[in-house]
């Protein structure tokens, strides 16, 4: 499960975040986790970290109520919820328990619990419905779009590393790019953070209307980009296409035994020019190539190659015994 390809919103280089999976939200309190899962469907869950006991906690919606369950870690590095199903990381554990369920170790709930899917804010599909989230745009296309917008217009695109970058328009018409980092504490962009999810980061940035930079100053953020100015998802990007390369001369196949010597067709084509005294270069080049022509292959060159083994032909029979007997009968008559 940990090797499953995730979206740019889940990209992280911290090994602890990769171990926790896409459902993990750093810096999430118990009250915030309860409100988040209770506002979602039955079986939706979120993973948070308890700083007091240094353990991961699974908060899941069970019949409309938030229920918290401790995730135990064994001495060999495996994790479990009920000491019956074990896995090497949290995404694999939730995948296995989602199929057969798990029981509460404290017996507060007698029926098995089935983790269905993460909360909406922890899924890639949720952000694909947001107009400002465009991981399909590259840097050139995003800059071309934002250069025609008002100052403070922003969007989130994917970068070459696999993560996310927040691009916005400045007062002078240039486009600023700030990388969004996902750490164990949460999401960061410059000095803003941490935030439990990408949505809370964008909401706070737009509410503050600016992002403070580490080297001083700030980047103004006023509004998301107008979706009407964006290309349709999955369509060709708006980046200018590079000029086509000059057409190459068609390649004329040559003999494998001779590489650079002129063919009879070339000699017939350039024979008038070669015999003309006004063009000595072509004539000299032709005779020079004729003098440096490689020696022809020996007579037994082709016969020396291994020939495929063929079965000998069956002996030809002029007649069959039945035909001989009929011929003798006719001769007697």
C-alpha atoms as a PDB file:
ATOM      1  CA  UNK A   1       0.000   0.000   0.000  1.00  0.00           C
ATOM      2  CA  UNK A   2       2.829   2.358   0.751  1.00  0.00           C
ATOM      3  CA  UNK A   3       4.113   1.951  -2.789  1.00  0.00           C
ATOM      4  CA  UNK A   4       0.782   2.926  -4.323  1.00  0.00           C
ATOM      5  CA  UNK A   5       1.016   5.984  -6.502  1.00  0.00           C
ATOM      6  CA  UNK A   6      -0.506   8.960  -4.643  1.00  0.00           C
ATOM      7  CA  UNK A   7      -1.441  12.418  -5.809  1.00  0.00           C
ATOM      8  CA  UNK A   8       0.724  15.530  -5.446  1.00  0.00           C
ATOM      9  CA  UNK A   9      -1.300  16.593  -2.403  1.00  0.00           C
ATOM     10  CA  UNK A  10       0.096  13.556  -0.503  1.00  0.00           C
ATOM     11  CA  UNK A  11       3.724  13.982  -1.584  1.00  0.00           C
ATOM     12  CA  UNK A  12       6.189  13.958   1.313  1.00  0.00           C
ATOM     13  CA  UNK A  13       9.856  13.188   1.852  1.00  0.00           C
ATOM     14  CA  UNK A  14       9.535  12.599   5.606  1.00  0.00           C
ATOM     15  CA  UNK A  15       9.627   8.840   6.204  1.00  0.00           C
ATOM     16  CA  UNK A  16       7.268   9.133   9.167  1.00  0.00           C
ATOM     17  CA  UNK A  17       4.667  10.802   6.959  1.00  0.00           C
ATOM     18  CA  UNK A  18       5.094   8.116   4.307  1.00  0.00           C
ATOM     19  CA  UNK A  19       4.672   5.471   7.029  1.00  0.00           C
ATOM     20  CA  UNK A  20       1.449   7.127   8.259  1.00  0.00           C
ATOM     21  CA  UNK A  21      -0.045   7.431   4.766  1.00  0.00           C
ATOM     22  CA  UNK A  22      -2.362   9.927   3.092  1.00  0.00           C
ATOM     23  CA  UNK A  23      -4.971   9.781   5.880  1.00  0.00           C
ATOM     24  CA  UNK A  24      -2.515  11.225   8.404  1.00  0.00           C
ATOM     25  CA  UNK A  25      -2.960  14.885   9.371  1.00  0.00           C
ATOM     26  CA  UNK A  26      -0.163  16.422  11.393  1.00  0.00           C
ATOM     27  CA  UNK A  27      -1.003  18.811  14.216  1.00  0.00           C
ATOM     28  CA  UNK A  28      -4.635  17.705  14.363  1.00  0.00           C
ATOM     29  CA  UNK A  29      -6.201  17.823  17.824  1.00  0.00           C
ATOM     30  CA  UNK A  30      -8.745  15.353  19.155  1.00  0.00           C
ATOM     31  CA  UNK A  31     -11.602  17.848  18.969  1.00  0.00           C
ATOM     32  CA  UNK A  32     -10.760  18.791  15.384  1.00  0.00           C
ATOM     33  CA  UNK A  33     -10.552  15.134  14.381  1.00  0.00           C
ATOM     34  CA  UNK A  34     -13.935  14.382  15.953  1.00  0.00           C
ATOM     35  CA  UNK A  35     -15.617  17.270  14.148  1.00  0.00           C
ATOM     36  CA  UNK A  36     -14.013  16.266  10.857  1.00  0.00           C
ATOM     37  CA  UNK A  37     -15.137  12.624  10.895  1.00  0.00           C
ATOM     38  CA  UNK A  38     -18.613  13.340  12.301  1.00  0.00           C
ATOM     39  CA  UNK A  39     -19.297  15.681   9.405  1.00  0.00           C
ATOM     40  CA  UNK A  40     -18.464  12.877   6.954  1.00  0.00           C
ATOM     41  CA  UNK A  41     -20.048   9.512   6.158  1.00  0.00           C
ATOM     42  CA  UNK A  42     -20.044   6.354   8.236  1.00  0.00           C
ATOM     43  CA  UNK A  43     -16.678   4.567   8.120  1.00  0.00           C
ATOM     44  CA  UNK A  44     -14.637   7.659   7.220  1.00  0.00           C
ATOM     45  CA  UNK A  45     -11.499   8.040   9.288  1.00  0.00           C
ATOM     46  CA  UNK A  46      -8.461  10.199   9.921  1.00  0.00           C
ATOM     47  CA  UNK A  47      -5.128   9.439  11.599  1.00  0.00           C
ATOM     48  CA  UNK A  48      -3.565  11.836  14.081  1.00  0.00           C
ATOM     49  CA  UNK A  49      -0.596  11.680  16.421  1.00  0.00           C
ATOM     50  CA  UNK A  50      -0.940  11.872  20.214  1.00  0.00           C
ATOM     51  CA  UNK A  51       1.989  13.880  21.528  1.00  0.00           C
ATOM     52  CA  UNK A  52       1.327  12.876  25.153  1.00  0.00           C
ATOM     53  CA  UNK A  53       1.723   9.121  24.627  1.00  0.00           C
ATOM     54  CA  UNK A  54       3.658   9.305  21.290  1.00  0.00           C
ATOM     55  CA  UNK A  55       1.248   6.968  19.506  1.00  0.00           C
ATOM     56  CA  UNK A  56      -0.916   7.138  16.387  1.00  0.00           C
ATOM     57  CA  UNK A  57      -4.665   7.408  16.893  1.00  0.00           C
ATOM     58  CA  UNK A  58      -7.351   6.311  14.442  1.00  0.00           C
ATOM     59  CA  UNK A  59     -10.472   8.485  14.642  1.00  0.00           C
ATOM     60  CA  UNK A  60     -13.367   6.908  12.741  1.00  0.00           C
ATOM     61  CA  UNK A  61     -17.062   7.619  12.226  1.00  0.00           C
ATOM     62  CA  UNK A  62     -19.090   4.775  13.756  1.00  0.00           C
ATOM     63  CA  UNK A  63     -22.835   5.262  13.229  1.00  0.00           C
ATOM     64  CA  UNK A  64     -22.490   9.038  13.221  1.00  0.00           C
ATOM     65  CA  UNK A  65     -20.255   9.262  16.305  1.00  0.00           C
ATOM     66  CA  UNK A  66     -16.493   9.786  16.442  1.00  0.00           C
ATOM     67  CA  UNK A  67     -14.586   6.873  17.953  1.00  0.00           C
ATOM     68  CA  UNK A  68     -10.834   6.932  18.734  1.00  0.00           C
ATOM     69  CA  UNK A  69      -8.669   3.808  18.673  1.00  0.00           C
ATOM     70  CA  UNK A  70      -5.007   3.463  19.523  1.00  0.00           C
ATOM     71  CA  UNK A  71      -2.670   1.942  16.939  1.00  0.00           C
ATOM     72  CA  UNK A  72      -0.228  -0.420  18.643  1.00  0.00           C
ATOM     73  CA  UNK A  73       3.324  -0.984  17.424  1.00  0.00           C
ATOM     74  CA  UNK A  74       5.061  -4.299  18.081  1.00  0.00           C
ATOM     75  CA  UNK A  75       8.730  -4.856  18.848  1.00  0.00           C
ATOM     76  CA  UNK A  76       9.449  -5.947  15.269  1.00  0.00           C
ATOM     77  CA  UNK A  77       8.054  -2.689  13.805  1.00  0.00           C
ATOM     78  CA  UNK A  78       4.595  -3.908  12.782  1.00  0.00           C
ATOM     79  CA  UNK A  79       1.352  -2.105  13.628  1.00  0.00           C
ATOM     80  CA  UNK A  80      -2.058  -3.433  14.649  1.00  0.00           C
ATOM     81  CA  UNK A  81      -5.434  -2.278  15.944  1.00  0.00           C
ATOM     82  CA  UNK A  82      -6.792  -5.443  17.585  1.00  0.00           C
ATOM     83  CA  UNK A  83      -3.685  -7.688  17.912  1.00  0.00           C
ATOM     84  CA  UNK A  84      -5.092  -9.940  15.205  1.00  0.00           C
ATOM     85  CA  UNK A  85      -4.308  -8.098  11.974  1.00  0.00           C
ATOM     86  CA  UNK A  86      -0.721  -6.875  11.523  1.00  0.00           C
ATOM     87  CA  UNK A  87       0.930  -4.789   8.813  1.00  0.00           C
ATOM     88  CA  UNK A  88       4.197  -2.994   8.145  1.00  0.00           C
ATOM     89  CA  UNK A  89       2.636   0.476   7.722  1.00  0.00           C
ATOM     90  CA  UNK A  90      -0.622   2.236   8.445  1.00  0.00           C
ATOM     91  CA  UNK A  91      -2.063   2.337   4.882  1.00  0.00           C
ATOM     92  CA  UNK A  92      -1.684  -1.447   4.591  1.00  0.00           C
ATOM     93  CA  UNK A  93      -3.228  -1.951   8.017  1.00  0.00           C
ATOM     94  CA  UNK A  94      -6.274   0.146   7.132  1.00  0.00           C
ATOM     95  CA  UNK A  95      -6.617  -1.700   3.840  1.00  0.00           C
ATOM     96  CA  UNK A  96      -6.681  -5.090   5.598  1.00  0.00           C
ATOM     97  CA  UNK A  97      -9.015  -4.014   8.399  1.00  0.00           C
ATOM     98  CA  UNK A  98     -11.310  -2.371   5.894  1.00  0.00           C
ATOM     99  CA  UNK A  99     -11.949  -5.792   4.351  1.00  0.00           C
ATOM    100  CA  UNK A 100     -12.549  -7.908   7.461  1.00  0.00           C
ATOM    101  CA  UNK A 101     -13.001  -5.257  10.165  1.00  0.00           C
ATOM    102  CA  UNK A 102     -11.479  -5.010  13.621  1.00  0.00           C
ATOM    103  CA  UNK A 103     -12.811  -5.115  17.192  1.00  0.00           C
ATOM    104  CA  UNK A 104     -12.282  -2.475  19.825  1.00  0.00           C
ATOM    105  CA  UNK A 105      -9.727  -3.745  22.345  1.00  0.00           C
ATOM    106  CA  UNK A 106     -11.584  -1.933  25.149  1.00  0.00           C
ATOM    107  CA  UNK A 107     -14.863  -3.668  24.156  1.00  0.00           C
ATOM    108  CA  UNK A 108     -16.755  -0.403  24.042  1.00  0.00           C
ATOM    109  CA  UNK A 109     -18.169  -1.453  20.664  1.00  0.00           C
ATOM    110  CA  UNK A 110     -19.233  -5.088  20.271  1.00  0.00           C
ATOM    111  CA  UNK A 111     -19.657  -5.080  16.490  1.00  0.00           C
ATOM    112  CA  UNK A 112     -16.699  -5.055  14.080  1.00  0.00           C
ATOM    113  CA  UNK A 113     -15.550  -1.659  12.781  1.00  0.00           C
ATOM    114  CA  UNK A 114     -14.803  -1.221   9.077  1.00  0.00           C
ATOM    115  CA  UNK A 115     -12.592   1.713   7.992  1.00  0.00           C
ATOM    116  CA  UNK A 116     -14.086   2.614   4.616  1.00  0.00           C
ATOM    117  CA  UNK A 117     -12.113   5.576   3.321  1.00  0.00           C
ATOM    118  CA  UNK A 118     -10.273   8.680   4.600  1.00  0.00           C
ATOM    119  CA  UNK A 119     -12.137  11.891   5.242  1.00  0.00           C
ATOM    120  CA  UNK A 120     -12.843  14.040   2.237  1.00  0.00           C
ATOM    121  CA  UNK A 121     -10.067  16.543   2.902  1.00  0.00           C
ATOM    122  CA  UNK A 122      -7.477  13.733   2.851  1.00  0.00           C
ATOM    123  CA  UNK A 123      -8.332  12.433  -0.634  1.00  0.00           C
ATOM    124  CA  UNK A 124      -6.958  13.528  -3.986  1.00  0.00           C
ATOM    125  CA  UNK A 125     -10.437  13.497  -5.548  1.00  0.00           C
ATOM    126  CA  UNK A 126     -11.555  16.246  -3.174  1.00  0.00           C
ATOM    127  CA  UNK A 127      -8.906  18.672  -4.429  1.00  0.00           C
ATOM    128  CA  UNK A 128      -9.447  17.788  -8.063  1.00  0.00           C
ATOM    129  CA  UNK A 129     -12.883  19.410  -7.706  1.00  0.00           C
ATOM    130  CA  UNK A 130     -11.283  22.692  -6.556  1.00  0.00           C
ATOM    131  CA  UNK A 131     -10.685  25.252  -9.278  1.00  0.00           C
ATOM    132  CA  UNK A 132      -7.389  26.447  -7.820  1.00  0.00           C
ATOM    133  CA  UNK A 133      -5.887  22.936  -7.719  1.00  0.00           C
ATOM    134  CA  UNK A 134      -4.356  22.147 -11.116  1.00  0.00           C
ATOM    135  CA  UNK A 135      -1.581  19.528 -10.888  1.00  0.00           C
ATOM    136  CA  UNK A 136      -1.845  18.971 -14.642  1.00  0.00           C
ATOM    137  CA  UNK A 137      -0.361  22.406 -15.454  1.00  0.00           C
ATOM    138  CA  UNK A 138       3.368  22.912 -15.744  1.00  0.00           C
ATOM    139  CA  UNK A 139       5.277  26.043 -14.765  1.00  0.00           C
ATOM    140  CA  UNK A 140       5.225  27.660 -18.213  1.00  0.00           C
ATOM    141  CA  UNK A 141       1.480  27.185 -18.640  1.00  0.00           C
ATOM    142  CA  UNK A 142       0.655  28.394 -15.133  1.00  0.00           C
ATOM    143  CA  UNK A 143       2.800  31.518 -15.555  1.00  0.00           C
ATOM    144  CA  UNK A 144       1.159  32.271 -18.904  1.00  0.00           C
ATOM    145  CA  UNK A 145      -2.289  32.091 -17.293  1.00  0.00           C
ATOM    146  CA  UNK A 146      -1.437  34.128 -14.188  1.00  0.00           C
ATOM    147  CA  UNK A 147       0.396  36.831 -16.146  1.00  0.00           C
ATOM    148  CA  UNK A 148      -2.984  37.915 -17.566  1.00  0.00           C
ATOM    149  CA  UNK A 149      -4.700  38.014 -14.137  1.00  0.00           C
ATOM    150  CA  UNK A 150      -4.958  40.709 -11.493  1.00  0.00           C
ATOM    151  CA  UNK A 151      -2.297  40.927  -8.747  1.00  0.00           C
ATOM    152  CA  UNK A 152      -2.905  38.447  -5.926  1.00  0.00           C
ATOM    153  CA  UNK A 153      -4.429  35.722  -8.100  1.00  0.00           C
ATOM    154  CA  UNK A 154      -3.136  32.259  -7.153  1.00  0.00           C
ATOM    155  CA  UNK A 155      -3.320  28.611  -8.112  1.00  0.00           C
ATOM    156  CA  UNK A 156      -1.637  25.398  -6.954  1.00  0.00           C
ATOM    157  CA  UNK A 157       0.237  23.298  -9.507  1.00  0.00           C
ATOM    158  CA  UNK A 158       2.558  20.300  -9.443  1.00  0.00           C
ATOM    159  CA  UNK A 159       6.326  20.646  -9.611  1.00  0.00           C
ATOM    160  CA  UNK A 160       9.014  18.394 -11.064  1.00  0.00           C
ATOM    161  CA  UNK A 161       9.812  16.863  -7.665  1.00  0.00           C
ATOM    162  CA  UNK A 162       6.275  15.443  -7.382  1.00  0.00           C
ATOM    163  CA  UNK A 163       4.987  17.914  -4.806  1.00  0.00           C
ATOM    164  CA  UNK A 164       3.005  21.152  -5.038  1.00  0.00           C
ATOM    165  CA  UNK A 165       3.871  24.777  -5.758  1.00  0.00           C
ATOM    166  CA  UNK A 166       1.729  27.831  -5.062  1.00  0.00           C
ATOM    167  CA  UNK A 167       1.995  30.356  -7.911  1.00  0.00           C
ATOM    168  CA  UNK A 168       0.638  33.895  -7.617  1.00  0.00           C
ATOM    169  CA  UNK A 169       0.726  37.160  -9.546  1.00  0.00           C
ATOM    170  CA  UNK A 170       2.733  40.078  -8.147  1.00  0.00           C
ATOM    171  CA  UNK A 171       2.141  43.812  -8.442  1.00  0.00           C
ATOM    172  CA  UNK A 172       4.731  44.206 -11.189  1.00  0.00           C
ATOM    173  CA  UNK A 173       3.142  41.476 -13.307  1.00  0.00           C
ATOM    174  CA  UNK A 174       5.667  38.751 -12.484  1.00  0.00           C
ATOM    175  CA  UNK A 175       4.667  35.361 -11.108  1.00  0.00           C
ATOM    176  CA  UNK A 176       5.959  34.144  -7.731  1.00  0.00           C
ATOM    177  CA  UNK A 177       6.351  30.437  -6.961  1.00  0.00           C
ATOM    178  CA  UNK A 178       6.377  29.052  -3.399  1.00  0.00           C
ATOM    179  CA  UNK A 179       6.821  25.371  -2.682  1.00  0.00           C
ATOM    180  CA  UNK A 180       4.303  23.666  -0.385  1.00  0.00           C
ATOM    181  CA  UNK A 181       5.950  21.240   2.051  1.00  0.00           C
ATOM    182  CA  UNK A 182       4.205  18.372   3.843  1.00  0.00           C
ATOM    183  CA  UNK A 183       5.958  17.411   7.074  1.00  0.00           C
ATOM    184  CA  UNK A 184       5.037  15.424  10.170  1.00  0.00           C
ATOM    185  CA  UNK A 185       3.739  18.632  11.768  1.00  0.00           C
ATOM    186  CA  UNK A 186       1.549  19.542   8.770  1.00  0.00           C
ATOM    187  CA  UNK A 187       1.591  21.622   5.581  1.00  0.00           C
ATOM    188  CA  UNK A 188       3.879  24.636   5.201  1.00  0.00           C
ATOM    189  CA  UNK A 189       4.304  27.349   2.592  1.00  0.00           C
ATOM    190  CA  UNK A 190       7.152  29.770   3.376  1.00  0.00           C
ATOM    191  CA  UNK A 191       6.519  30.938   6.973  1.00  0.00           C
ATOM    192  CA  UNK A 192       2.823  30.043   6.999  1.00  0.00           C
ATOM    193  CA  UNK A 193       2.037  26.818   8.816  1.00  0.00           C
ATOM    194  CA  UNK A 194       1.722  24.178   9.951  1.00  0.00           C
ATOM    195  CA  UNK A 195      -1.795  23.254   8.859  1.00  0.00           C
ATOM    196  CA  UNK A 196      -3.456  19.824   9.116  1.00  0.00           C
ATOM    197  CA  UNK A 197      -4.567  19.723   5.473  1.00  0.00           C
ATOM    198  CA  UNK A 198      -3.969  21.497   2.213  1.00  0.00           C
ATOM    199  CA  UNK A 199      -7.471  22.989   2.292  1.00  0.00           C
ATOM    200  CA  UNK A 200      -6.912  24.661   5.663  1.00  0.00           C
ATOM    201  CA  UNK A 201      -3.627  26.088   4.379  1.00  0.00           C
ATOM    202  CA  UNK A 202      -5.272  27.659   1.317  1.00  0.00           C
ATOM    203  CA  UNK A 203      -8.183  28.997   3.372  1.00  0.00           C
ATOM    204  CA  UNK A 204      -5.830  30.624   5.879  1.00  0.00           C
ATOM    205  CA  UNK A 205      -3.609  32.106   3.145  1.00  0.00           C
ATOM    206  CA  UNK A 206      -6.592  33.710   1.379  1.00  0.00           C
ATOM    207  CA  UNK A 207      -7.991  34.959   4.708  1.00  0.00           C
ATOM    208  CA  UNK A 208      -4.637  36.546   5.666  1.00  0.00           C
ATOM    209  CA  UNK A 209      -4.263  37.880   2.080  1.00  0.00           C
ATOM    210  CA  UNK A 210      -0.482  37.439   2.183  1.00  0.00           C
ATOM    211  CA  UNK A 211       2.350  34.963   2.774  1.00  0.00           C
ATOM    212  CA  UNK A 212       5.406  36.048   4.769  1.00  0.00           C
ATOM    213  CA  UNK A 213       8.735  35.099   3.197  1.00  0.00           C
ATOM    214  CA  UNK A 214      11.809  33.833   5.019  1.00  0.00           C
ATOM    215  CA  UNK A 215      14.092  36.404   3.381  1.00  0.00           C
ATOM    216  CA  UNK A 216      11.735  39.232   4.319  1.00  0.00           C
ATOM    217  CA  UNK A 217       8.755  40.765   2.612  1.00  0.00           C
ATOM    218  CA  UNK A 218       5.561  39.036   1.628  1.00  0.00           C
ATOM    219  CA  UNK A 219       3.580  37.735  -1.332  1.00  0.00           C
ATOM    220  CA  UNK A 220       0.069  39.108  -1.734  1.00  0.00           C
ATOM    221  CA  UNK A 221      -2.697  36.496  -2.053  1.00  0.00           C
ATOM    222  CA  UNK A 222      -6.174  37.829  -2.729  1.00  0.00           C
ATOM    223  CA  UNK A 223      -8.223  35.283  -4.673  1.00  0.00           C
ATOM    224  CA  UNK A 224      -8.076  31.953  -6.527  1.00  0.00           C
ATOM    225  CA  UNK A 225      -7.758  31.997 -10.275  1.00  0.00           C
ATOM    226  CA  UNK A 226     -10.909  32.339 -12.361  1.00  0.00           C
ATOM    227  CA  UNK A 227     -11.795  28.827 -13.589  1.00  0.00           C
ATOM    228  CA  UNK A 228     -12.923  30.264 -16.919  1.00  0.00           C
ATOM    229  CA  UNK A 229      -9.336  31.292 -17.654  1.00  0.00           C
ATOM    230  CA  UNK A 230      -8.041  27.754 -17.142  1.00  0.00           C
ATOM    231  CA  UNK A 231      -7.877  25.070 -19.833  1.00  0.00           C
ATOM    232  CA  UNK A 232     -10.155  22.097 -19.510  1.00  0.00           C
ATOM    233  CA  UNK A 233      -8.693  19.340 -17.373  1.00  0.00           C
ATOM    234  CA  UNK A 234      -6.927  16.807 -19.536  1.00  0.00           C
ATOM    235  CA  UNK A 235      -6.723  19.127 -22.555  1.00  0.00           C
ATOM    236  CA  UNK A 236      -3.581  20.392 -24.218  1.00  0.00           C
ATOM    237  CA  UNK A 237      -1.661  22.978 -22.146  1.00  0.00           C
ATOM    238  CA  UNK A 238      -1.550  26.628 -23.131  1.00  0.00           C
ATOM    239  CA  UNK A 239       2.253  26.729 -23.124  1.00  0.00           C
ATOM    240  CA  UNK A 240       3.665  27.958 -26.433  1.00  0.00           C
ATOM    241  CA  UNK A 241       4.753  25.079 -28.587  1.00  0.00           C
ATOM    242  CA  UNK A 242       8.426  25.163 -29.622  1.00  0.00           C
ATOM    243  CA  UNK A 243       9.316  25.891 -33.233  1.00  0.00           C
ATOM    244  CA  UNK A 244       9.525  22.747 -35.338  1.00  0.00           C
ATOM    245  CA  UNK A 245      13.004  21.452 -36.086  1.00  0.00           C
ATOM    246  CA  UNK A 246      14.253  21.984 -39.639  1.00  0.00           C
ATOM    247  CA  UNK A 247      13.387  19.140 -41.940  1.00  0.00           C
ATOM    248  CA  UNK A 248      16.213  16.692 -42.443  1.00  0.00           C
ATOM    249  CA  UNK A 249      17.233  15.438 -45.855  1.00  0.00           C
ATOM    250  CA  UNK A 250      15.746  12.053 -46.636  1.00  0.00           C
ATOM    251  CA  UNK A 251      18.140   9.246 -45.963  1.00  0.00           C
ATOM    252  CA  UNK A 252      19.091   7.213 -49.012  1.00  0.00           C
ATOM    253  CA  UNK A 253      19.905   3.606 -48.098  1.00  0.00           C
ATOM    254  CA  UNK A 254      23.414   2.530 -48.989  1.00  0.00           C
ATOM    255  CA  UNK A 255      25.022  -0.862 -49.461  1.00  0.00           C
ATOM    256  CA  UNK A 256      26.225  -2.521 -46.265  1.00  0.00           C
ATOM    257  CA  UNK A 257      29.550  -3.438 -47.923  1.00  0.00           C
ATOM    258  CA  UNK A 258      30.238   0.096 -49.216  1.00  0.00           C
ATOM    259  CA  UNK A 259      29.678   3.074 -46.969  1.00  0.00           C
ATOM    260  CA  UNK A 260      30.681   6.319 -48.680  1.00  0.00           C
ATOM    261  CA  UNK A 261      31.429   5.574 -52.307  1.00  0.00           C
ATOM    262  CA  UNK A 262      29.083   6.979 -54.989  1.00  0.00           C
ATOM    263  CA  UNK A 263      26.599   4.655 -56.631  1.00  0.00           C
ATOM    264  CA  UNK A 264      26.144   4.304 -60.411  1.00  0.00           C
ATOM    265  CA  UNK A 265      23.120   6.552 -60.078  1.00  0.00           C
ATOM    266  CA  UNK A 266      25.298   9.296 -58.587  1.00  0.00           C
ATOM    267  CA  UNK A 267      27.873   8.893 -61.346  1.00  0.00           C
ATOM    268  CA  UNK A 268      25.246   9.221 -64.050  1.00  0.00           C
ATOM    269  CA  UNK A 269      23.799  12.262 -62.314  1.00  0.00           C
ATOM    270  CA  UNK A 270      27.112  14.087 -61.881  1.00  0.00           C
ATOM    271  CA  UNK A 271      28.959  12.698 -64.942  1.00  0.00           C
ATOM    272  CA  UNK A 272      28.575  15.916 -67.041  1.00  0.00           C
ATOM    273  CA  UNK A 273      29.854  18.027 -64.164  1.00  0.00           C
ATOM    274  CA  UNK A 274      32.710  15.646 -63.424  1.00  0.00           C
ATOM    275  CA  UNK A 275      33.929  15.735 -67.048  1.00  0.00           C
ATOM    276  CA  UNK A 276      33.707  19.523 -67.190  1.00  0.00           C
ATOM    277  CA  UNK A 277      37.031  21.229 -66.535  1.00  0.00           C
ATOM    278  CA  UNK A 278      35.250  24.117 -64.818  1.00  0.00           C
ATOM    279  CA  UNK A 279      34.268  21.888 -61.900  1.00  0.00           C
ATOM    280  CA  UNK A 280      37.462  20.027 -60.966  1.00  0.00           C
ATOM    281  CA  UNK A 281      36.412  19.442 -57.357  1.00  0.00           C
ATOM    282  CA  UNK A 282      33.619  17.022 -58.218  1.00  0.00           C
ATOM    283  CA  UNK A 283      35.809  15.101 -60.642  1.00  0.00           C
ATOM    284  CA  UNK A 284      38.688  14.850 -58.162  1.00  0.00           C
ATOM    285  CA  UNK A 285      36.381  13.771 -55.371  1.00  0.00           C
ATOM    286  CA  UNK A 286      34.887  11.027 -57.505  1.00  0.00           C
ATOM    287  CA  UNK A 287      38.270   9.599 -58.535  1.00  0.00           C
ATOM    288  CA  UNK A 288      39.573   9.885 -54.982  1.00  0.00           C
ATOM    289  CA  UNK A 289      36.620   7.870 -53.696  1.00  0.00           C
ATOM    290  CA  UNK A 290      37.109   5.342 -56.463  1.00  0.00           C
ATOM    291  CA  UNK A 291      40.745   4.912 -55.454  1.00  0.00           C
ATOM    292  CA  UNK A 292      39.885   4.409 -51.775  1.00  0.00           C
ATOM    293  CA  UNK A 293      37.066   1.961 -52.459  1.00  0.00           C
ATOM    294  CA  UNK A 294      37.381  -1.133 -50.267  1.00  0.00           C
ATOM    295  CA  UNK A 295      38.327  -4.408 -51.915  1.00  0.00           C
ATOM    296  CA  UNK A 296      35.420  -6.561 -53.080  1.00  0.00           C
ATOM    297  CA  UNK A 297      34.520  -9.547 -50.929  1.00  0.00           C
ATOM    298  CA  UNK A 298      36.066 -12.934 -51.841  1.00  0.00           C
ATOM    299  CA  UNK A 299      34.272 -15.258 -54.193  1.00  0.00           C
ATOM    300  CA  UNK A 300      33.378 -17.717 -51.430  1.00  0.00           C
ATOM    301  CA  UNK A 301      32.177 -14.929 -49.100  1.00  0.00           C
ATOM    302  CA  UNK A 302      28.551 -15.843 -49.318  1.00  0.00           C
ATOM    303  CA  UNK A 303      29.159 -19.604 -49.481  1.00  0.00           C
ATOM    304  CA  UNK A 304      31.207 -19.418 -46.258  1.00  0.00           C
ATOM    305  CA  UNK A 305      28.165 -18.335 -44.291  1.00  0.00           C
ATOM    306  CA  UNK A 306      26.392 -21.103 -42.401  1.00  0.00           C
ATOM    307  CA  UNK A 307      23.474 -22.377 -44.393  1.00  0.00           C
ATOM    308  CA  UNK A 308      20.278 -23.582 -42.727  1.00  0.00           C
ATOM    309  CA  UNK A 309      20.000 -27.334 -42.355  1.00  0.00           C
ATOM    310  CA  UNK A 310      17.436 -28.709 -44.759  1.00  0.00           C
ATOM    311  CA  UNK A 311      15.918 -32.144 -44.755  1.00  0.00           C
ATOM    312  CA  UNK A 312      16.925 -34.268 -47.805  1.00  0.00           C
ATOM    313  CA  UNK A 313      14.102 -34.728 -50.286  1.00  0.00           C
ATOM    314  CA  UNK A 314      12.178 -37.994 -50.247  1.00  0.00           C
ATOM    315  CA  UNK A 315      13.209 -40.474 -52.972  1.00  0.00           C
ATOM    316  CA  UNK A 316      11.045 -40.136 -56.059  1.00  0.00           C
ATOM    317  CA  UNK A 317       9.133 -43.218 -57.058  1.00  0.00           C
ATOM    318  CA  UNK A 318       7.985 -43.526 -60.632  1.00  0.00           C
ATOM    319  CA  UNK A 319       5.196 -45.982 -59.854  1.00  0.00           C
ATOM    320  CA  UNK A 320       3.589 -47.978 -57.090  1.00  0.00           C
ATOM    321  CA  UNK A 321       3.084 -51.781 -56.798  1.00  0.00           C
ATOM    322  CA  UNK A 322      -0.578 -51.513 -57.749  1.00  0.00           C
ATOM    323  CA  UNK A 323       0.304 -49.671 -60.918  1.00  0.00           C
ATOM    324  CA  UNK A 324       3.016 -52.273 -61.810  1.00  0.00           C
ATOM    325  CA  UNK A 325       0.515 -55.149 -61.380  1.00  0.00           C
ATOM    326  CA  UNK A 326      -2.020 -53.458 -63.660  1.00  0.00           C
ATOM    327  CA  UNK A 327       0.676 -52.787 -66.265  1.00  0.00           C
ATOM    328  CA  UNK A 328       1.677 -56.493 -66.265  1.00  0.00           C
ATOM    329  CA  UNK A 329      -1.948 -57.539 -66.697  1.00  0.00           C
ATOM    330  CA  UNK A 330      -2.346 -55.313 -69.740  1.00  0.00           C
ATOM    331  CA  UNK A 331       0.857 -56.655 -71.284  1.00  0.00           C
ATOM    332  CA  UNK A 332      -0.364 -60.275 -70.871  1.00  0.00           C
ATOM    333  CA  UNK A 333      -3.566 -59.462 -72.603  1.00  0.00           C
END
